[in-house]
Amino acid sequence: MIKNDIFLVLEQKGNFSRTKAVLLVETILKSMKEALLRGEKIEIRGFGSFRVVPKKSGYGRDIRRNKQIPIAGGKRVKFKPGQDFKVKIKKLSVE
Amino acid sequence: MIKNDIFLVLEQKGNFSRTKAVLLVETILKSMKEALLRGEKIEIRGFGSFRVVPKKSGYGRDIRRNKQIPIAGGKRVKFKPGQDFKVKIKKLSVE
DNA sequence: TAAGAATATATCATTCTTGATCATCAGCTT
DNA sequence: AAGCTGATGATCAAGAATGATATATTCTTA
């Protein structure tokens, strides 16, 4: 699924024009990124939550030279799917 | 940020009615969940990607009894923020 | 706004991801 | 439709998440 698929869904199921659909999606994505960049968490019940958490990891690898590379700490974004969603995804293995 | 905040953004910046905003968001979230439940990956350039990956983890813990509990394998959803987004988030630590 | 529903937290050991970089592949804009 | 921009894969070691459960907290809906 890519952006275009979302536009199509909005055009078909939501009856929105392509222009509106694009405006919509971009607006939502932009506001979500801004929220996370402010350090806020995003919590959408039934779907999942995004949180900005500190990161300490300290080593990477230079493939060419096959040697370790120090990595500075910082923050990262973590997504956690909702409970119901998570359970359903987990069961995909059954198929 | 919660669902209501997204509705507000759509009402203000996108000039959509509350009803339309709700329909929109629910439609998008639903289609995204369905895609992932079909095993598809979702890739939104500039934001990030969601993928369904296999999981093997095998042990949990019962806090009351303080003993190990076996955990069945399955699949899980993984979110990976876009490059630019990831870098910006990482720098939040500087502040 | 208040009731109802969903999520965070803490716990431990095992499994898994992060992180830089180049080449390849794929999404997105014109 | 094609090119440009952006994402994935592979590598290794060490730090970090997962998973079940009950309670406290927060989101959502009627």
mmCIF file of C-alpha atoms (C1' of nucleotides) in Angstrom:
data_model
loop_
_atom_site.group_PDB
_atom_site.id
_atom_site.type_symbol
_atom_site.label_atom_id
_atom_site.label_comp_id
_atom_site.label_asym_id
_atom_site.label_seq_id
_atom_site.Cartn_x
_atom_site.Cartn_y
_atom_site.Cartn_z
ATOM 1 C CA MET A 1 0.000 0.000 0.000
ATOM 2 C CA ILE A 2 1.331 3.386 -0.987
ATOM 3 C CA LYS A 3 -0.018 6.915 -0.831
ATOM 4 C CA ASN A 4 -1.925 6.475 -4.057
ATOM 5 C CA ASP A 5 -3.849 3.545 -2.589
ATOM 6 C CA ILE A 6 -5.031 5.755 0.240
ATOM 7 C CA PHE A 7 -6.123 8.403 -2.239
ATOM 8 C CA LEU A 8 -8.107 5.769 -4.117
ATOM 9 C CA VAL A 9 -9.823 4.575 -0.962
ATOM 10 C CA LEU A 10 -10.833 8.118 -0.077
ATOM 11 C CA GLU A 11 -12.137 8.719 -3.582
ATOM 12 C CA GLN A 12 -14.151 5.531 -3.608
ATOM 13 C CA LYS A 13 -15.334 4.993 -0.048
ATOM 14 C CA GLY A 14 -15.232 8.586 1.158
ATOM 15 C CA ASN A 15 -16.320 10.174 -2.074
ATOM 16 C CA PHE A 16 -13.583 12.795 -1.952
ATOM 17 C CA SER A 17 -11.964 14.341 -5.014
ATOM 18 C CA ARG A 18 -8.353 13.519 -5.700
ATOM 19 C CA THR A 19 -7.378 17.054 -4.799
ATOM 20 C CA LYS A 20 -9.186 16.865 -1.487
ATOM 21 C CA ALA A 21 -7.789 13.452 -0.754
ATOM 22 C CA VAL A 22 -4.247 14.655 -1.306
ATOM 23 C CA LEU A 23 -4.760 17.730 0.824
ATOM 24 C CA LEU A 24 -6.219 15.565 3.555
ATOM 25 C CA VAL A 25 -3.504 12.983 3.725
ATOM 26 C CA GLU A 26 -0.700 15.511 3.526
ATOM 27 C CA THR A 27 -2.292 17.609 6.228
ATOM 28 C CA ILE A 28 -2.652 14.660 8.543
ATOM 29 C CA LEU A 29 0.858 13.362 7.962
ATOM 30 C CA LYS A 30 2.331 16.820 8.429
ATOM 31 C CA SER A 31 0.555 17.406 11.704
ATOM 32 C CA MET A 32 1.543 13.974 12.957
ATOM 33 C CA LYS A 33 5.187 14.568 12.181
ATOM 34 C CA GLU A 34 5.077 17.968 13.813
ATOM 35 C CA ALA A 35 3.549 16.493 16.941
ATOM 36 C CA LEU A 36 6.256 13.869 17.228
ATOM 37 C CA LEU A 37 8.924 16.463 16.516
ATOM 38 C CA ARG A 38 7.571 18.422 19.459
ATOM 39 C CA GLY A 39 8.171 15.310 21.505
ATOM 40 C CA GLU A 40 4.469 14.567 21.832
ATOM 41 C CA LYS A 41 3.121 11.055 21.648
ATOM 42 C CA ILE A 42 0.281 10.126 19.297
ATOM 43 C CA GLU A 43 -2.291 7.692 20.544
ATOM 44 C CA ILE A 44 -5.050 6.433 18.276
ATOM 45 C CA ARG A 45 -7.216 3.916 20.110
ATOM 46 C CA GLY A 46 -7.926 0.905 17.972
ATOM 47 C CA PHE A 47 -4.931 1.487 15.732
ATOM 48 C CA GLY A 48 -1.801 2.144 17.716
ATOM 49 C CA SER A 49 0.464 4.730 19.279
ATOM 50 C CA PHE A 50 3.665 6.519 18.319
ATOM 51 C CA ARG A 51 6.088 7.681 20.950
ATOM 52 C CA VAL A 52 9.446 9.425 20.975
ATOM 53 C CA VAL A 53 11.827 7.512 23.192
ATOM 54 C CA PRO A 54 15.482 8.006 24.133
ATOM 55 C CA LYS A 55 18.042 5.812 22.443
ATOM 56 C CA LYS A 56 21.412 4.716 23.755
ATOM 57 C CA SER A 57 22.684 2.183 21.216
ATOM 58 C CA GLY A 58 26.335 2.743 20.644
ATOM 59 C CA TYR A 59 27.753 0.667 17.778
ATOM 60 C CA GLY A 60 27.209 0.366 14.062
ATOM 61 C CA ARG A 61 29.304 -1.251 11.344
ATOM 62 C CA ASP A 62 31.218 -0.025 8.296
ATOM 63 C CA ILE A 63 30.603 -2.792 5.761
ATOM 64 C CA ARG A 64 33.472 -1.827 3.467
ATOM 65 C CA ARG A 65 36.074 -1.958 6.196
ATOM 66 C CA ASN A 66 34.159 -4.422 8.336
ATOM 67 C CA LYS A 67 34.837 -2.513 11.509
ATOM 68 C CA GLN A 68 32.761 -1.014 14.293
ATOM 69 C CA ILE A 69 31.572 2.579 14.237
ATOM 70 C CA PRO A 70 30.533 4.566 17.296
ATOM 71 C CA ILE A 71 26.961 5.848 17.233
ATOM 72 C CA ALA A 72 25.772 8.889 19.116
ATOM 73 C CA GLY A 73 22.666 8.607 21.257
ATOM 74 C CA GLY A 74 19.478 10.541 20.584
ATOM 75 C CA LYS A 75 15.812 9.772 20.236
ATOM 76 C CA ARG A 76 13.754 7.534 18.002
ATOM 77 C CA VAL A 77 10.132 6.976 17.105
ATOM 78 C CA LYS A 78 8.460 3.835 18.294
ATOM 79 C CA PHE A 79 5.132 2.508 17.040
ATOM 80 C CA LYS A 80 3.030 0.160 19.105
ATOM 81 C CA PRO A 81 -0.062 -1.377 17.486
ATOM 82 C CA GLY A 82 -3.324 -1.532 19.420
ATOM 83 C CA GLN A 83 -4.110 -4.676 21.364
ATOM 84 C CA ASP A 84 -6.843 -6.015 19.108
ATOM 85 C CA PHE A 85 -4.828 -5.136 16.026
ATOM 86 C CA LYS A 86 -1.722 -6.762 17.421
ATOM 87 C CA VAL A 87 -3.559 -9.998 18.181
ATOM 88 C CA LYS A 88 -5.016 -10.177 14.700
ATOM 89 C CA ILE A 89 -1.634 -9.578 13.109
ATOM 90 C CA LYS A 90 -0.085 -12.229 15.265
ATOM 91 C CA LYS A 91 -2.582 -14.784 14.019
ATOM 92 C CA LEU A 92 -1.597 -14.185 10.422
ATOM 93 C CA SER A 93 0.944 -16.908 10.971
ATOM 94 C CA VAL A 94 -1.839 -19.451 11.225
ATOM 95 C CA GLU A 95 -2.594 -19.019 7.566
ATOM 96 C CA MET B 1 -2.012 13.997 20.054
ATOM 97 C CA ILE B 2 -5.165 11.936 19.873
ATOM 98 C CA LYS B 3 -7.851 11.369 17.281
ATOM 99 C CA ASN B 4 -9.650 14.523 18.253
ATOM 100 C CA ASP B 5 -6.550 16.589 17.519
ATOM 101 C CA ILE B 6 -6.474 15.223 13.993
ATOM 102 C CA PHE B 7 -10.135 16.068 13.546
ATOM 103 C CA LEU B 8 -9.382 19.607 14.679
ATOM 104 C CA VAL B 9 -6.513 19.972 12.228
ATOM 105 C CA LEU B 10 -8.727 18.814 9.373
ATOM 106 C CA GLU B 11 -11.471 21.210 10.393
ATOM 107 C CA GLN B 12 -9.091 24.142 10.653
ATOM 108 C CA LYS B 13 -6.443 23.622 7.975
ATOM 109 C CA GLY B 14 -8.428 21.418 5.627
ATOM 110 C CA ASN B 15 -11.766 23.109 6.136
ATOM 111 C CA PHE B 16 -13.612 19.818 6.548
ATOM 112 C CA SER B 17 -16.697 19.347 8.698
ATOM 113 C CA ARG B 18 -16.376 17.245 11.808
ATOM 114 C CA THR B 19 -18.478 14.547 10.211
ATOM 115 C CA LYS B 20 -16.293 14.463 7.122
ATOM 116 C CA ALA B 21 -13.135 14.511 9.192
ATOM 117 C CA VAL B 22 -14.289 11.533 11.211
ATOM 118 C CA LEU B 23 -15.285 9.594 8.123
ATOM 119 C CA LEU B 24 -11.925 10.349 6.573
ATOM 120 C CA VAL B 25 -9.748 9.317 9.423
ATOM 121 C CA GLU B 26 -11.723 6.166 10.131
ATOM 122 C CA THR B 27 -11.650 5.209 6.476
ATOM 123 C CA ILE B 28 -7.915 5.668 6.254
ATOM 124 C CA LEU B 29 -7.161 3.808 9.450
ATOM 125 C CA LYS B 30 -9.455 0.972 8.488
ATOM 126 C CA SER B 31 -7.878 0.524 5.078
ATOM 127 C CA MET B 32 -4.414 0.647 6.574
ATOM 128 C CA LYS B 33 -5.246 -2.034 9.103
ATOM 129 C CA GLU B 34 -6.806 -4.184 6.428
ATOM 130 C CA ALA B 35 -3.731 -3.860 4.252
ATOM 131 C CA LEU B 36 -1.441 -4.943 7.062
ATOM 132 C CA LEU B 37 -3.802 -7.772 7.971
ATOM 133 C CA ARG B 38 -3.463 -8.982 4.405
ATOM 134 C CA GLY B 39 0.242 -9.089 5.046
ATOM 135 C CA GLU B 40 0.920 -6.075 2.833
ATOM 136 C CA LYS B 41 3.453 -3.432 3.734
ATOM 137 C CA ILE B 42 2.589 0.256 3.765
ATOM 138 C CA GLU B 43 5.156 2.692 2.529
ATOM 139 C CA ILE B 44 4.560 6.431 2.756
ATOM 140 C CA ARG B 45 7.538 8.407 1.502
ATOM 141 C CA GLY B 46 8.404 11.241 3.788
ATOM 142 C CA PHE B 47 6.697 9.677 6.760
ATOM 143 C CA GLY B 48 7.617 6.040 7.190
ATOM 144 C CA SER B 49 6.701 2.447 6.475
ATOM 145 C CA PHE B 50 4.820 -0.329 8.251
ATOM 146 C CA ARG B 51 5.674 -3.963 7.684
ATOM 147 C CA VAL B 52 4.452 -7.277 8.997
ATOM 148 C CA VAL B 53 7.395 -9.344 10.142
ATOM 149 C CA PRO B 54 7.716 -12.809 11.701
ATOM 150 C CA LYS B 55 8.368 -13.048 15.429
ATOM 151 C CA LYS B 56 9.978 -15.843 17.388
ATOM 152 C CA SER B 57 10.203 -14.552 20.966
ATOM 153 C CA GLY B 58 9.575 -17.372 23.395
ATOM 154 C CA TYR B 59 9.308 -16.207 27.007
ATOM 155 C CA GLY B 60 7.178 -13.833 29.037
ATOM 156 C CA ARG B 61 6.685 -13.423 32.743
ATOM 157 C CA ASP B 62 3.758 -13.832 35.164
ATOM 158 C CA ILE B 63 4.297 -10.973 37.611
ATOM 159 C CA ARG B 64 2.065 -12.392 40.345
ATOM 160 C CA ARG B 65 3.850 -15.711 40.473
ATOM 161 C CA ASN B 66 7.130 -14.329 39.201
ATOM 162 C CA LYS B 67 7.689 -17.198 36.836
ATOM 163 C CA GLN B 68 8.324 -17.628 33.143
ATOM 164 C CA ILE B 69 5.550 -18.171 30.643
ATOM 165 C CA PRO B 70 5.978 -19.635 27.165
ATOM 166 C CA ILE B 71 4.973 -17.375 24.309
ATOM 167 C CA ALA B 72 3.911 -18.619 20.906
ATOM 168 C CA GLY B 73 5.501 -17.133 17.819
ATOM 169 C CA GLY B 74 3.569 -15.266 15.158
ATOM 170 C CA LYS B 75 3.868 -11.959 13.390
ATOM 171 C CA ARG B 76 4.091 -8.350 14.439
ATOM 172 C CA VAL B 77 3.854 -4.902 12.923
ATOM 173 C CA LYS B 78 6.960 -2.834 12.652
ATOM 174 C CA PHE B 79 7.094 0.881 11.895
ATOM 175 C CA LYS B 80 10.137 2.523 10.411
ATOM 176 C CA PRO B 81 10.187 6.313 10.157
ATOM 177 C CA GLY B 82 11.415 7.951 6.954
ATOM 178 C CA GLN B 83 15.051 9.019 6.721
ATOM 179 C CA ASP B 84 14.546 12.750 7.036
ATOM 180 C CA PHE B 85 11.992 12.264 9.766
ATOM 181 C CA LYS B 86 14.238 9.900 11.683
ATOM 182 C CA VAL B 87 17.156 12.324 11.586
ATOM 183 C CA LYS B 88 15.032 15.172 12.860
ATOM 184 C CA ILE B 89 13.656 13.074 15.682
ATOM 185 C CA LYS B 90 17.127 11.983 16.647
ATOM 186 C CA LYS B 91 18.220 15.586 16.997
ATOM 187 C CA LEU B 92 15.498 16.310 19.506
ATOM 188 C CA SER B 93 18.020 15.269 22.116
ATOM 189 C CA VAL B 94 20.088 18.330 21.319
ATOM 190 C CA GLU B 95 17.432 20.569 22.754
ATOM 191 C "C1'" DT C 1 -19.504 14.890 30.678
ATOM 192 C "C1'" DA C 2 -19.474 10.501 32.474
ATOM 193 C "C1'" DA C 3 -19.363 5.778 31.554
ATOM 194 C "C1'" DG C 4 -17.012 2.428 28.929
ATOM 195 C "C1'" DA C 5 -13.122 0.700 26.535
ATOM 196 C "C1'" DA C 6 -8.387 0.573 25.411
ATOM 197 C "C1'" DT C 7 -3.538 1.289 26.800
ATOM 198 C "C1'" DA C 8 0.744 1.895 30.016
ATOM 199 C "C1'" DT C 9 3.386 -0.061 33.552
ATOM 200 C "C1'" DA C 10 6.454 -3.525 35.845
ATOM 201 C "C1'" DT C 11 8.668 -8.054 35.663
ATOM 202 C "C1'" DC C 12 12.794 -11.521 33.200
ATOM 203 C "C1'" DA C 13 15.182 -13.981 29.667
ATOM 204 C "C1'" DT C 14 15.459 -14.543 24.896
ATOM 205 C "C1'" DT C 15 15.104 -12.632 20.477
ATOM 206 C "C1'" DC C 16 15.616 -8.726 17.761
ATOM 207 C "C1'" DT C 17 16.715 -4.115 16.248
ATOM 208 C "C1'" DT C 18 19.798 -0.204 15.802
ATOM 209 C "C1'" DG C 19 23.423 2.244 13.237
ATOM 210 C "C1'" DA C 20 26.586 3.808 8.750
ATOM 211 C "C1'" DT C 21 27.170 3.009 3.895
ATOM 212 C "C1'" DC C 22 26.579 1.619 -1.134
ATOM 213 C "C1'" DA C 23 23.908 -0.473 -4.570
ATOM 214 C "C1'" DT C 24 19.447 -1.753 -5.945
ATOM 215 C "C1'" DC C 25 14.622 -1.176 -5.943
ATOM 216 C "C1'" DA C 26 10.453 1.373 -5.496
ATOM 217 C "C1'" DG C 27 7.415 5.504 -4.491
ATOM 218 C "C1'" DC C 28 6.246 10.028 -6.020
ATOM 219 C "C1'" DT C 29 6.195 14.320 -8.662
ATOM 220 C "C1'" DT C 30 6.191 16.687 -13.033
ATOM 221 C "C1'" DA D 1 5.588 7.604 -18.359
ATOM 222 C "C1'" DA D 2 10.089 8.478 -16.703
ATOM 223 C "C1'" DG D 3 13.353 10.256 -13.772
ATOM 224 C "C1'" DC D 4 14.509 11.816 -9.144
ATOM 225 C "C1'" DT D 5 14.244 11.192 -4.489
ATOM 226 C "C1'" DG D 6 13.872 8.228 -0.930
ATOM 227 C "C1'" DA D 7 13.841 3.294 1.088
ATOM 228 C "C1'" DT D 8 15.729 -1.509 1.620
ATOM 229 C "C1'" DG D 9 19.368 -5.085 2.394
ATOM 230 C "C1'" DA D 10 23.681 -6.735 4.506
ATOM 231 C "C1'" DT D 11 27.084 -6.519 8.177
ATOM 232 C "C1'" DC D 12 28.206 -7.054 13.905
ATOM 233 C "C1'" DA D 13 27.791 -6.178 18.759
ATOM 234 C "C1'" DA D 14 25.456 -4.404 22.362
ATOM 235 C "C1'" DG D 15 21.350 -2.203 23.952
ATOM 236 C "C1'" DA D 16 16.408 -2.740 23.858
ATOM 237 C "C1'" DA D 17 11.710 -4.747 22.895
ATOM 238 C "C1'" DT D 18 8.639 -8.643 23.340
ATOM 239 C "C1'" DG D 19 5.072 -11.194 26.008
ATOM 240 C "C1'" DA D 20 1.091 -12.253 29.980
ATOM 241 C "C1'" DT D 21 -1.450 -10.046 33.658
ATOM 242 C "C1'" DA D 22 -3.768 -6.722 36.902
ATOM 243 C "C1'" DT D 23 -4.138 -1.998 38.118
ATOM 244 C "C1'" DA D 24 -4.034 2.816 37.188
ATOM 245 C "C1'" DT D 25 -4.535 6.040 33.544
ATOM 246 C "C1'" DT D 26 -6.047 7.932 29.372
ATOM 247 C "C1'" DC D 27 -8.856 8.064 25.184
ATOM 248 C "C1'" DT D 28 -13.450 7.731 22.992
ATOM 249 C "C1'" DT D 29 -18.306 7.707 22.497
ATOM 250 C "C1'" DA D 30 -23.096 8.226 23.621
#
